[in-house]
mmCIF file of C-alpha atoms and ligand atoms in Angstrom:
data_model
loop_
_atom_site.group_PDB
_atom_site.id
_atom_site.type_symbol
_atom_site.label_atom_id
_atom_site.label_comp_id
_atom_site.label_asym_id
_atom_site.label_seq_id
_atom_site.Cartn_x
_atom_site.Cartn_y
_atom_site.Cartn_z
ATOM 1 C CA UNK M 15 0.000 0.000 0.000
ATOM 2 C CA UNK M 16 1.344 3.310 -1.089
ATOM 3 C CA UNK M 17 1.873 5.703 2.427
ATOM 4 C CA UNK M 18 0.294 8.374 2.789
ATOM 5 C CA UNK M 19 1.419 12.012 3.721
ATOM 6 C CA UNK M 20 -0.784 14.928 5.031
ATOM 7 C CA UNK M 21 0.553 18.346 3.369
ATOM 8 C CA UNK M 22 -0.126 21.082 5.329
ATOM 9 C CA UNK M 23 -0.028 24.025 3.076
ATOM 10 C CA UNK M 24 0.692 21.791 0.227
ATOM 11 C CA UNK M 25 -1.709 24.479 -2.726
ATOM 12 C CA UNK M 26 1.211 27.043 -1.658
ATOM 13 C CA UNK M 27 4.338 27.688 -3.534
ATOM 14 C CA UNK M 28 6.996 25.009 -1.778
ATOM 15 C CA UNK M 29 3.493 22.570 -0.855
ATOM 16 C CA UNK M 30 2.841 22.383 -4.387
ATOM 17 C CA UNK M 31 6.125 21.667 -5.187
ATOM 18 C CA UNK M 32 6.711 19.173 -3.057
ATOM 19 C CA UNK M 33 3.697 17.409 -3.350
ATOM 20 C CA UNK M 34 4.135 17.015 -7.626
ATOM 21 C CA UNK M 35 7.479 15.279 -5.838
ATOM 22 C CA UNK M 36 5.976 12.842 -3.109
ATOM 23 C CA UNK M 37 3.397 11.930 -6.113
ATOM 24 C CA UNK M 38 5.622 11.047 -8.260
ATOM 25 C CA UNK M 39 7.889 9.197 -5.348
ATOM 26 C CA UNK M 40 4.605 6.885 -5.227
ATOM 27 C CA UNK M 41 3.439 8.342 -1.865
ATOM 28 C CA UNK M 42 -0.585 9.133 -1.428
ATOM 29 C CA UNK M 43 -0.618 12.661 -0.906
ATOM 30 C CA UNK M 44 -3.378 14.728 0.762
ATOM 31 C CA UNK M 45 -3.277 18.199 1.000
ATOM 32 C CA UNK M 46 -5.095 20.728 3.641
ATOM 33 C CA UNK M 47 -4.793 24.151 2.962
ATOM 34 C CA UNK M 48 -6.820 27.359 4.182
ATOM 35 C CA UNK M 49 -5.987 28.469 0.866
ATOM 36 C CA UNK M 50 -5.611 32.223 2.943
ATOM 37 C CA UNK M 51 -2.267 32.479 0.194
ATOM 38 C CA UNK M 52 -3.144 30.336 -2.274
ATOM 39 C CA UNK M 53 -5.686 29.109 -5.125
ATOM 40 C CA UNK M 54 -7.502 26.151 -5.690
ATOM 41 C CA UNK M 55 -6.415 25.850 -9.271
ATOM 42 C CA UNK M 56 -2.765 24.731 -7.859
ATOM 43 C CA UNK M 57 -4.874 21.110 -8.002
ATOM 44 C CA UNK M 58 -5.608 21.063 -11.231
ATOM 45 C CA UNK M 59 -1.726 22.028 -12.084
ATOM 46 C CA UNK M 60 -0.357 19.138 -10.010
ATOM 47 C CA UNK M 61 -2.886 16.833 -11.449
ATOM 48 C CA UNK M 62 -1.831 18.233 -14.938
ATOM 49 C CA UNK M 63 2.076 17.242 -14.277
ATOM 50 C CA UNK M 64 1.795 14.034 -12.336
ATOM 51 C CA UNK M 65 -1.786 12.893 -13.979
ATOM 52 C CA UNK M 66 -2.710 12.110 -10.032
ATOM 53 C CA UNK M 67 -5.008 14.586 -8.181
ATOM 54 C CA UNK M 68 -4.363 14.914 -4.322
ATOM 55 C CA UNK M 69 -7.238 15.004 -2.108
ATOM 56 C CA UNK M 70 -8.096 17.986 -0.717
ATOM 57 C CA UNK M 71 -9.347 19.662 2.554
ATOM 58 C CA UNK M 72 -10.213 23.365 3.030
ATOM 59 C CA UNK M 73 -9.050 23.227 6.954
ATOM 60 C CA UNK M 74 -7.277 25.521 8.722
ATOM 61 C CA UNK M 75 -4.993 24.106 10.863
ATOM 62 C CA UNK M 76 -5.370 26.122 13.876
ATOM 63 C CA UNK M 77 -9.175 24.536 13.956
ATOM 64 C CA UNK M 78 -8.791 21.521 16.075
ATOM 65 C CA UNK M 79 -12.115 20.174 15.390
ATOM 66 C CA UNK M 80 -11.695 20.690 11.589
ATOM 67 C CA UNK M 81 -7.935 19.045 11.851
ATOM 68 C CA UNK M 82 -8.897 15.983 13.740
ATOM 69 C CA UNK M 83 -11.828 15.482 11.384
ATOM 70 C CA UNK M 84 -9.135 15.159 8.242
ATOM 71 C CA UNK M 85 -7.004 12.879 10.711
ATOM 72 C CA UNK M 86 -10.014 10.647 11.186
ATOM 73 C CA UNK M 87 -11.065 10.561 7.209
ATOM 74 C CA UNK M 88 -7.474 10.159 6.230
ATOM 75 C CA UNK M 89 -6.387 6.992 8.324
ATOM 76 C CA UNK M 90 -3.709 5.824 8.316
ATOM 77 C CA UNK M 91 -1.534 9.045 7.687
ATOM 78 C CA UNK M 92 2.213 8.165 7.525
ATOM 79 C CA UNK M 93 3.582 11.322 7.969
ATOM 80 C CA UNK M 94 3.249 15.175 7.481
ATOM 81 C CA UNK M 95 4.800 17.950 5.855
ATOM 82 C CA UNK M 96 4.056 20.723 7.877
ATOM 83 C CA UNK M 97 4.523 24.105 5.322
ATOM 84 C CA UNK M 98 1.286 25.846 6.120
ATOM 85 C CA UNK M 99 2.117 29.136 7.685
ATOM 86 C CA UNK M 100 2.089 33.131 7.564
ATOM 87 C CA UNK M 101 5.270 33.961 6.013
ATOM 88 C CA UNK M 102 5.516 37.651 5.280
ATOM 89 C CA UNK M 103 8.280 38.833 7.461
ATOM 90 C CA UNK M 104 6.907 43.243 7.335
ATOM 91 C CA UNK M 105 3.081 41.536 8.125
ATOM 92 C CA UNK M 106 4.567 39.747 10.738
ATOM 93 C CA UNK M 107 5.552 43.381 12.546
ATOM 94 C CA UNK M 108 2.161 44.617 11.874
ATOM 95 C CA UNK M 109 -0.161 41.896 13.080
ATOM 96 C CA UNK M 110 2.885 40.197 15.221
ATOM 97 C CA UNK M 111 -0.452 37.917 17.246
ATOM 98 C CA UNK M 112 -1.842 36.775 14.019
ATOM 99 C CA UNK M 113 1.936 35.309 12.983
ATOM 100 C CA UNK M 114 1.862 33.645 16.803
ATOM 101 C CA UNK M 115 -1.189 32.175 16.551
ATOM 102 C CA UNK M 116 -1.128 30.633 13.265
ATOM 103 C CA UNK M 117 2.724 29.683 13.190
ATOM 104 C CA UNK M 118 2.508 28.227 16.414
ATOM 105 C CA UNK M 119 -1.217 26.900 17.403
ATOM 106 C CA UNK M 120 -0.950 24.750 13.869
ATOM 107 C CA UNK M 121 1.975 22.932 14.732
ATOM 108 C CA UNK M 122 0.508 22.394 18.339
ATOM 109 C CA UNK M 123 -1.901 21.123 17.281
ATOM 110 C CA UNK M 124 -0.944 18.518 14.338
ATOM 111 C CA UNK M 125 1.743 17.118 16.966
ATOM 112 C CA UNK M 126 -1.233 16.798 19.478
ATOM 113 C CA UNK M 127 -2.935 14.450 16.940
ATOM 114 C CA UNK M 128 -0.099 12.462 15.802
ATOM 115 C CA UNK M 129 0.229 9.913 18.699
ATOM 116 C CA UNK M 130 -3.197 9.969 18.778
ATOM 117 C CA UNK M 131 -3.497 8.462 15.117
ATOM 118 C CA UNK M 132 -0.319 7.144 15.025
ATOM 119 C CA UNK M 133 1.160 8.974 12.791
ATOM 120 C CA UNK M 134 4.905 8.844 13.219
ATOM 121 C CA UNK M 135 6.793 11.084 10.871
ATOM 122 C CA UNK M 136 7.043 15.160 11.368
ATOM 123 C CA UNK M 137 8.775 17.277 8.887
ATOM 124 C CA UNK M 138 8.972 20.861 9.263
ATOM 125 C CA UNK M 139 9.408 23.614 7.429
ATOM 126 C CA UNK M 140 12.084 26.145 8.896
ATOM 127 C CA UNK M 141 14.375 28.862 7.933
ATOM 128 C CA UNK M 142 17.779 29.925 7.536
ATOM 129 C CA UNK M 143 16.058 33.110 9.425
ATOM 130 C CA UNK M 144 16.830 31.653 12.440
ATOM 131 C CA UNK M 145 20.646 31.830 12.335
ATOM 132 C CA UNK M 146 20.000 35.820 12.370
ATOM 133 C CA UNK M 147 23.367 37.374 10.519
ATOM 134 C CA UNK M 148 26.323 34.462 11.497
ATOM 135 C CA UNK M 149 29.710 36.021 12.130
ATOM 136 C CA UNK M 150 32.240 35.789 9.395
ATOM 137 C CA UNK M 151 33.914 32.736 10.754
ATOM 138 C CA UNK M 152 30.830 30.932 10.675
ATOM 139 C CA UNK M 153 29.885 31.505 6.924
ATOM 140 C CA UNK M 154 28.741 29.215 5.414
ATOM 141 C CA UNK M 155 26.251 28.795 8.535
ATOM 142 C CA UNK M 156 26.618 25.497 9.971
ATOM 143 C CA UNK M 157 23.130 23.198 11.616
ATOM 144 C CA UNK M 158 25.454 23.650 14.991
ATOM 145 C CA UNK M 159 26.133 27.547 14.304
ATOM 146 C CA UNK M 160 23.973 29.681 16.947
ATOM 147 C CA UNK M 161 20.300 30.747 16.556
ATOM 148 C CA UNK M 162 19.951 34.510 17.052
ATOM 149 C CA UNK M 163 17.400 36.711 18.556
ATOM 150 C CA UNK M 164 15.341 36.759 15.287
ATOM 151 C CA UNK M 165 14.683 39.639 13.160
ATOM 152 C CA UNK M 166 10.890 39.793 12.987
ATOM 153 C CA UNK M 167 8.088 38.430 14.431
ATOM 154 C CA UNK M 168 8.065 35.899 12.006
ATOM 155 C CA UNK M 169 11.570 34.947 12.329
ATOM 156 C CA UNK M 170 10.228 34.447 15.726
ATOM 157 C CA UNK M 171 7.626 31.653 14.879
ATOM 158 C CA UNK M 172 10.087 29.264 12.905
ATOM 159 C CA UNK M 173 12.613 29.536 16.398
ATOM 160 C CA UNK M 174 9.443 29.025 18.810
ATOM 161 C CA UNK M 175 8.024 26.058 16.364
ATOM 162 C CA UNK M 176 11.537 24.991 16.231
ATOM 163 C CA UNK M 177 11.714 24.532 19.807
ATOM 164 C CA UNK M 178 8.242 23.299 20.365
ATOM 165 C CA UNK M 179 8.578 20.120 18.115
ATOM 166 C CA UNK M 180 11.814 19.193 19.450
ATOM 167 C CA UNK M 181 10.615 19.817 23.539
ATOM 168 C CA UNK M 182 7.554 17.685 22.135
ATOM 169 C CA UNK M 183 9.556 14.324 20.625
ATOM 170 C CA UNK M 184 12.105 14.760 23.659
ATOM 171 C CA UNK M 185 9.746 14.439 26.365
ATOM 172 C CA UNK M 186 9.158 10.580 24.665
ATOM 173 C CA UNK M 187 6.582 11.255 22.367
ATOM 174 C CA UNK M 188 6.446 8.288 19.729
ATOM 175 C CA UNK M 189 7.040 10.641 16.812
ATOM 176 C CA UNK M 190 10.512 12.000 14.982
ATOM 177 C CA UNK M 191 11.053 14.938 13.739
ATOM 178 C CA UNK M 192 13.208 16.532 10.506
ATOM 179 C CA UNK M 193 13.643 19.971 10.960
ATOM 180 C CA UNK M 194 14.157 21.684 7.275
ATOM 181 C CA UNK M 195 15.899 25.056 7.399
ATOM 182 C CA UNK M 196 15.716 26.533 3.705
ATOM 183 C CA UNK M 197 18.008 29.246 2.426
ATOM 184 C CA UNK M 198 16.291 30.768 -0.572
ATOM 185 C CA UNK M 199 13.505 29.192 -2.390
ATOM 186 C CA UNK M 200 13.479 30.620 -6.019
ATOM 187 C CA UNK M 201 12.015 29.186 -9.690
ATOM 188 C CA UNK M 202 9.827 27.702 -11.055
ATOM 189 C CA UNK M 203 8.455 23.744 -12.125
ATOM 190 C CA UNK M 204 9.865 23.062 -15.588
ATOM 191 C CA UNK M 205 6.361 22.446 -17.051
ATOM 192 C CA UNK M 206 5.664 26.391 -16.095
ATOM 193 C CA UNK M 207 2.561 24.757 -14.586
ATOM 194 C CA UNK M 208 2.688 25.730 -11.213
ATOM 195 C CA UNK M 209 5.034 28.215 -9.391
ATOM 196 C CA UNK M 210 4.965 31.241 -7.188
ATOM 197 C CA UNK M 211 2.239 33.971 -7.254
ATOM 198 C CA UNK M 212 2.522 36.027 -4.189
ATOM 199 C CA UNK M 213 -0.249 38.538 -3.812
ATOM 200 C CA UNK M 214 -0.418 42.246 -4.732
ATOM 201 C CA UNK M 215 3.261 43.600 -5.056
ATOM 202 C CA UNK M 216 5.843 41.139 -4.274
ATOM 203 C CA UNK M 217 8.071 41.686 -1.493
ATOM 204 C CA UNK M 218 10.765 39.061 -2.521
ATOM 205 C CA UNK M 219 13.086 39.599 -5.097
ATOM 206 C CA UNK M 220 12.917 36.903 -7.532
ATOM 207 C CA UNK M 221 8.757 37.727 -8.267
ATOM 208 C CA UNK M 222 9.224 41.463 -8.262
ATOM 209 C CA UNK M 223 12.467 40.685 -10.957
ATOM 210 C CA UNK M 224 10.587 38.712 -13.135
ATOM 211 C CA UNK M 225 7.729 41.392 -12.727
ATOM 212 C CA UNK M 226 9.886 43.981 -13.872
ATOM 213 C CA UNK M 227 11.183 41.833 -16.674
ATOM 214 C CA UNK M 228 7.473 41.569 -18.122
ATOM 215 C CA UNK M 229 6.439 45.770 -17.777
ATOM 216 C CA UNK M 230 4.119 45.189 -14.905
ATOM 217 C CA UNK M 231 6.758 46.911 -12.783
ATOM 218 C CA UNK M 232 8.778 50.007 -13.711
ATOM 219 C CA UNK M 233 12.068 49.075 -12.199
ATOM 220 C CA UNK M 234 13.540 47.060 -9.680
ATOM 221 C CA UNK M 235 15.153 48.470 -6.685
ATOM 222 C CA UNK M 236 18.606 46.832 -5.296
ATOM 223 C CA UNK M 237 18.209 47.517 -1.570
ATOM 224 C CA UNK M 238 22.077 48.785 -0.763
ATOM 225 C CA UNK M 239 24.898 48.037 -2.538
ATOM 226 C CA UNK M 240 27.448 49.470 0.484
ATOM 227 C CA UNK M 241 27.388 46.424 2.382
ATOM 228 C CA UNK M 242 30.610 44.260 3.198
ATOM 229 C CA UNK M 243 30.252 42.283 0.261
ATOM 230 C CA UNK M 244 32.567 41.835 -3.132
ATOM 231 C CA UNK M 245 29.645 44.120 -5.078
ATOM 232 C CA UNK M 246 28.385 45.606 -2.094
ATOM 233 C CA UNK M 247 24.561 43.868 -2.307
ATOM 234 C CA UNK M 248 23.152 41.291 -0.172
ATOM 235 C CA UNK M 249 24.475 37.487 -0.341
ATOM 236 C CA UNK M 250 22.129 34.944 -0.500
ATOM 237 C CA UNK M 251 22.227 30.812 -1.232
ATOM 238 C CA UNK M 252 19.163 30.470 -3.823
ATOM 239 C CA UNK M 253 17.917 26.822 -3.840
ATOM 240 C CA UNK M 254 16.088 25.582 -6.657
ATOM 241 C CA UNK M 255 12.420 25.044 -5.701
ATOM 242 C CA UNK M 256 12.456 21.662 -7.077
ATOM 243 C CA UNK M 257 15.374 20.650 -5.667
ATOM 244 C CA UNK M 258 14.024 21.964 -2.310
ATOM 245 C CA UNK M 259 10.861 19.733 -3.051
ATOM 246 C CA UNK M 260 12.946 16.967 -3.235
ATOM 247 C CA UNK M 261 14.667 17.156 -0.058
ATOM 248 C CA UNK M 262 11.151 16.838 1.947
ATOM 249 C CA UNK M 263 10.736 13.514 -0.481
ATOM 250 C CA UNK M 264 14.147 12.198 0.880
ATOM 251 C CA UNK M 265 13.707 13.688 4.675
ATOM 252 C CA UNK M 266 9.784 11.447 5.103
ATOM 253 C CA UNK M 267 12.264 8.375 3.696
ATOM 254 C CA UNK M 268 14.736 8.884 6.394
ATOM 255 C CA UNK M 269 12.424 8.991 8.851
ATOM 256 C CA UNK M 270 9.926 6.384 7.751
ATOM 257 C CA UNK M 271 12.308 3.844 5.953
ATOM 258 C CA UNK M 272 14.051 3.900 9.701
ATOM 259 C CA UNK M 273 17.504 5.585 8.527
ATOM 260 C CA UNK M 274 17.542 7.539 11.489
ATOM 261 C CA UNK M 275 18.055 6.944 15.365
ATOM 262 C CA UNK M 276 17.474 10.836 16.091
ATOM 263 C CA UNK M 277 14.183 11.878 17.577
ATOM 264 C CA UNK M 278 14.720 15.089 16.094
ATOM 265 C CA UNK M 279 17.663 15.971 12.984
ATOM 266 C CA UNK M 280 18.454 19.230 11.340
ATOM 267 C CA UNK M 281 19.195 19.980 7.904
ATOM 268 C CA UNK M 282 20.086 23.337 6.257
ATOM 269 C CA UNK M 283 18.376 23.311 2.483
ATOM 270 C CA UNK M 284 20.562 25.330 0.266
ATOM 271 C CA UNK M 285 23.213 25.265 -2.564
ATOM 272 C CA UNK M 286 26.058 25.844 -0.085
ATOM 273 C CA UNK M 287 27.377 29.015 -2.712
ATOM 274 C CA UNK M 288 26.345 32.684 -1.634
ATOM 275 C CA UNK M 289 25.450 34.745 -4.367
ATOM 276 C CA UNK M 290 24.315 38.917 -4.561
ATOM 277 C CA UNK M 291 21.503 40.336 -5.498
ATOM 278 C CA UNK M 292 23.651 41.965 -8.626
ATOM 279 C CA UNK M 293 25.331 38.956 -9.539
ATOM 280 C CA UNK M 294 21.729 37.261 -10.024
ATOM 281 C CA UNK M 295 20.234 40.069 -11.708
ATOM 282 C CA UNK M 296 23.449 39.750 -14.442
ATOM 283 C CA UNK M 297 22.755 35.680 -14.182
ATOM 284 C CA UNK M 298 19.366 36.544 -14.616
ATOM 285 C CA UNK M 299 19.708 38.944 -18.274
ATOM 286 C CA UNK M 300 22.594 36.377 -19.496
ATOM 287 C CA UNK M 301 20.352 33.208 -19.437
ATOM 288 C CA UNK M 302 17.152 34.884 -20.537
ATOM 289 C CA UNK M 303 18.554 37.666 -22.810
ATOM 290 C CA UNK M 304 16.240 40.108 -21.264
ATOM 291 C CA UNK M 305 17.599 43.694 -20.252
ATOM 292 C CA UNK M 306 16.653 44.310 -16.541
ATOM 293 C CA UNK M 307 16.008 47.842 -15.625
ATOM 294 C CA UNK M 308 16.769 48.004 -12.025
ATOM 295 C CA UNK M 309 18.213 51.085 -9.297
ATOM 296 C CA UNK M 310 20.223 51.123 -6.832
ATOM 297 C CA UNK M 311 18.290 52.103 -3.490
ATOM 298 C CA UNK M 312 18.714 52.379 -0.385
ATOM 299 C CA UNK M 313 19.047 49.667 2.523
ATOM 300 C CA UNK M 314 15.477 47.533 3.416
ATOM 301 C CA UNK M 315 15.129 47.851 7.210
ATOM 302 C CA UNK M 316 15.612 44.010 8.782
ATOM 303 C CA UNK M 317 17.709 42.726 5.670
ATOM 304 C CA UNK M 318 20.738 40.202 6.582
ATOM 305 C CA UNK M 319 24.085 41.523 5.166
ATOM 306 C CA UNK M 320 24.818 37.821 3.966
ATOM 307 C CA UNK M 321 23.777 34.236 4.312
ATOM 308 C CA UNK M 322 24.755 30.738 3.098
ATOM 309 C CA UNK M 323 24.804 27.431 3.830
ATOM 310 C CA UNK M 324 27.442 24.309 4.579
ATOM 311 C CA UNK M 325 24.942 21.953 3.458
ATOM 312 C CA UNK M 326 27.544 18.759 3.852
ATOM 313 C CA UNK M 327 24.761 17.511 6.533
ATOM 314 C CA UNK M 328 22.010 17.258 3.503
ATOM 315 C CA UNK M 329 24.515 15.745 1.247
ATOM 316 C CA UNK M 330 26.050 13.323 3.412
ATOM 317 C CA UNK M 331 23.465 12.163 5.889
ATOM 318 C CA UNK M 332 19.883 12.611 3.991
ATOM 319 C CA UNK M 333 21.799 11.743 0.609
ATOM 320 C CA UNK M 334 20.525 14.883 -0.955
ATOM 321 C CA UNK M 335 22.120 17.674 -3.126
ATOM 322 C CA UNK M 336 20.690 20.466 -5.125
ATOM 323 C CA UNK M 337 21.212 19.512 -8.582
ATOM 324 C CA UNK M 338 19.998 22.518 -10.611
ATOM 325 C CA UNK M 339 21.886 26.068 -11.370
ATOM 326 C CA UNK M 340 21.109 29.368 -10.919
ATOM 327 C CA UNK M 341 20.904 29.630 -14.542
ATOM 328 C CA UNK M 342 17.986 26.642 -14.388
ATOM 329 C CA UNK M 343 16.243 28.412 -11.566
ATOM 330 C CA UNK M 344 16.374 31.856 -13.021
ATOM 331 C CA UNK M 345 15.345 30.338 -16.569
ATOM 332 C CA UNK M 346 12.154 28.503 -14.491
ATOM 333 C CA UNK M 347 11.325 31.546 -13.075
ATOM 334 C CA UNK M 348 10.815 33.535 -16.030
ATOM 335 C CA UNK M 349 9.324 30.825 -18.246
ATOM 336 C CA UNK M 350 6.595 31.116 -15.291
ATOM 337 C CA UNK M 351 6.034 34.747 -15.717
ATOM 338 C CA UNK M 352 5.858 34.088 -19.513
ATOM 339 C CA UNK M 353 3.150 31.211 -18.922
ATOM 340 C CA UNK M 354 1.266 33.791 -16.534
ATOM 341 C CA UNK M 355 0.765 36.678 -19.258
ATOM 342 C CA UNK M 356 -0.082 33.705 -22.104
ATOM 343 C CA UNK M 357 -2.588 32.971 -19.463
ATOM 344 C CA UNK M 358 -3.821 36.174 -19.033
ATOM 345 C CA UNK M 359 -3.072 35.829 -14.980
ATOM 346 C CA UNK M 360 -0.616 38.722 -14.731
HETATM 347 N N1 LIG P 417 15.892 42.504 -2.656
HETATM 348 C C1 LIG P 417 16.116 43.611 -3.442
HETATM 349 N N2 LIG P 417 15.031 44.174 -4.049
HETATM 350 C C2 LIG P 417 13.765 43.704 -3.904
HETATM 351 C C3 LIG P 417 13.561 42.567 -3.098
HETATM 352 C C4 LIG P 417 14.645 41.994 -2.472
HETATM 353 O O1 LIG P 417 17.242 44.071 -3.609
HETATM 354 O O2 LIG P 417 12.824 44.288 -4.480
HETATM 355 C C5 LIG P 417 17.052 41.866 -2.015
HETATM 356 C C6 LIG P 417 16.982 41.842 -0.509
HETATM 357 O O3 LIG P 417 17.523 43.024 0.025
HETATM 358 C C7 LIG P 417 17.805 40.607 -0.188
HETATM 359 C C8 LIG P 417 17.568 39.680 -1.381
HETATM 360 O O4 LIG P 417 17.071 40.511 -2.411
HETATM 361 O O5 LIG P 417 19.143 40.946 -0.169
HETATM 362 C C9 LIG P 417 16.565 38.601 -1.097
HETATM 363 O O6 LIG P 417 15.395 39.177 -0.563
HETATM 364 P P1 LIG P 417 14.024 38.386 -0.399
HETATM 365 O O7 LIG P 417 13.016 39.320 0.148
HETATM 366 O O8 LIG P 417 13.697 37.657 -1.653
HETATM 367 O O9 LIG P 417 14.393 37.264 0.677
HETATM 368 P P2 LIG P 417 14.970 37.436 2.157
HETATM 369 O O10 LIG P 417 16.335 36.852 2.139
HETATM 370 O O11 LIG P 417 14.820 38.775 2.710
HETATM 371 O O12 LIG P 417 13.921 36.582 2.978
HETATM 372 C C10 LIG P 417 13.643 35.264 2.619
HETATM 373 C C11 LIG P 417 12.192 34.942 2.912
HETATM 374 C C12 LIG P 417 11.908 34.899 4.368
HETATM 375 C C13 LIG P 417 12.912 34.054 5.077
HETATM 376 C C14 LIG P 417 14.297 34.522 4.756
HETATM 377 C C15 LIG P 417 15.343 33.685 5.387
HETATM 378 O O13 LIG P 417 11.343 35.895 2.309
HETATM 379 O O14 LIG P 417 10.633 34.348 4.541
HETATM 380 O O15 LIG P 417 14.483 34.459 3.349
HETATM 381 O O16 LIG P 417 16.554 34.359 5.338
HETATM 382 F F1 LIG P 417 12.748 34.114 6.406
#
């Protein structure tokens, strides 16, 4: 019997990736979303690429009654993928209680059920947010490297969440847990079928760059280029969406093929390289052959000098390794935006 894996979040942009991934894996995949950041549609695109269509709940996960309801339909659930959350970092200063709530009274609340159904295998979504800015002589940011006081409320949700699922599977709860921290997710599935579309103007750069690429935005702002950096921008380690997807795939084996002894194992998701924002806007109009019109501007309040990972960890223990360039990525990306005009979307 194929197992069977609840996706929390799974209509959003890593969820969907990830569960085109697990399908095709051979793992029964069924996806609850509030769909508060996402669209129903995303179904129709995963069913499109892997000719499979998930099942579906409309659940949000801080609902208890709702959530154990989709435990009892769905027996016996495997494992979960927990990616449903509120993610925009300035929101999360704004409305800091709504980011508590949701961040933290869904992942209460799933590990609450899971002994109770039997449902062994947690993977979580977390963030390379939660090293904060490492000191030099711990770039590339090691799993061991310190967590900082985070940056934002929601910074604050993926160290809290952090900490609750490990306190939970220490204190002998039957359950182990994968924590994923993910540098940054970027691109596109090949097909151009599904991929990110982040509401009103985006705040990350990859969407806005793309945006800008197409006309619907004038011009895209660099935010500083006087940092301590070889071009003075921000460093970043962009992952590959897909290959991101593909590490959840091989962190539910780990756990549920028995590779590990840990109750609870961290991985940092990335690429391992560190790359500025103006070397990937030149990456960006050298793969696609589209002239980017961007400005320099000023510093974004919040924003980490520079960030990468050591991701010998992902490699060597969970056998995984992003695969795909910058080039790929970038190329994904903008194929995306091209299938979102042709649509008539954006
Ligand atoms: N940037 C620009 N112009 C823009 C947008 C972004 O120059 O219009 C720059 C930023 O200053 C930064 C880089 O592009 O240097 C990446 O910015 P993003 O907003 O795309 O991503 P962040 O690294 O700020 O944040 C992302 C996620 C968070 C997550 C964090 C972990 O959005 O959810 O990575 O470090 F917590």
């Amino acid at each position: 019997m194929k197992k069977r894996i609840l996706v929390t979040g799974g209509t959003g942009f890593i969820g969907s990736h990830t569960s085109v991934e697990l399908i095709e894996s051979g793992y029964d995949v069924v996806i609850v979303d509030n769909l508060s950041n996402s669209n129903i549609e995303v179904l129709n695109g995963i069913e499109e690429i892997t000719h499979v269509r998930p099942a579906f709940e409309q659940v949000d996960c801080t609902d208890m009654p709702a959530l154990e309801l989709v435990f009892q339909k769905y027996q016996p659930i495997d494992g979960i993928i927990h990616f449903a959350a509120s993610k925009a970092v300035g929101e999360s200063v704004k409305e800091p209680l709504k980011y508590y709530r949701n961040n933290t009274v869904s992942t209460i609340n799933l590990l609450e059920l899971m002994p109770k159904y039997g449902v062994k295998a947690f993977i979580f979504s977390s963030s390379c947010t939660v090293y904060g800015q490492p000191d030099s002589d711990n770039l590339p940011v090691r799993e061991t490297s310190p967590r900082k006081d985070a940056e934002s409320p929601y910074g604050n949700t993926k160290k809290i969440d952090e900490d609750i699922v490990t306190d939970f599977c220490n204190s002998g709860a039957p359950i182990q847990a994968i924590l994923l921290r993910y540098f940054n997710p970027i691109g596109a599935h090949p097909t151009a079928i599904i991929g990110e579309l982040p509401n009103g103007v985006p705040a990350n750069l990859i969407p806005y760059l793309t945006q800008t690429a197409i006309g619907i935005r004038e011009c895209l702002s660099v935010f500083g280029d006087d940092y301590d950096t070889p071009d003075g921008s921000c460093i970043r380690d962009y992952i590959y969406v897909v290959d991101l997807a593909k590490a959840h795939v091989a962190a539910v084996e780990r756990i549920l093929e028995g590779k590990s002894s840990e109750k609870v194992d961290i991985f940092n998701i990335g690429t391992g390289n560190g790359v500025s924002v103006l070397e990937l806007i030149h990456t960006f109009e050298r793969c696609t052959g589209v002239k980017l019109n961007y400005k320099i501007a000023g510093r974004r309040a919040g924003d980490i000098e520079k960030v990468w990972g050591n991701v010998d960890k992902a490699n060597q223990v969970l056998g995984w390794k992003a695969t795909h360039t910058l080039e790929d990525a970038l190329s994904s990306a903008w194929k995306w935006q091209l299938k979102l005009r042709e649509d008539g979307i954006m």
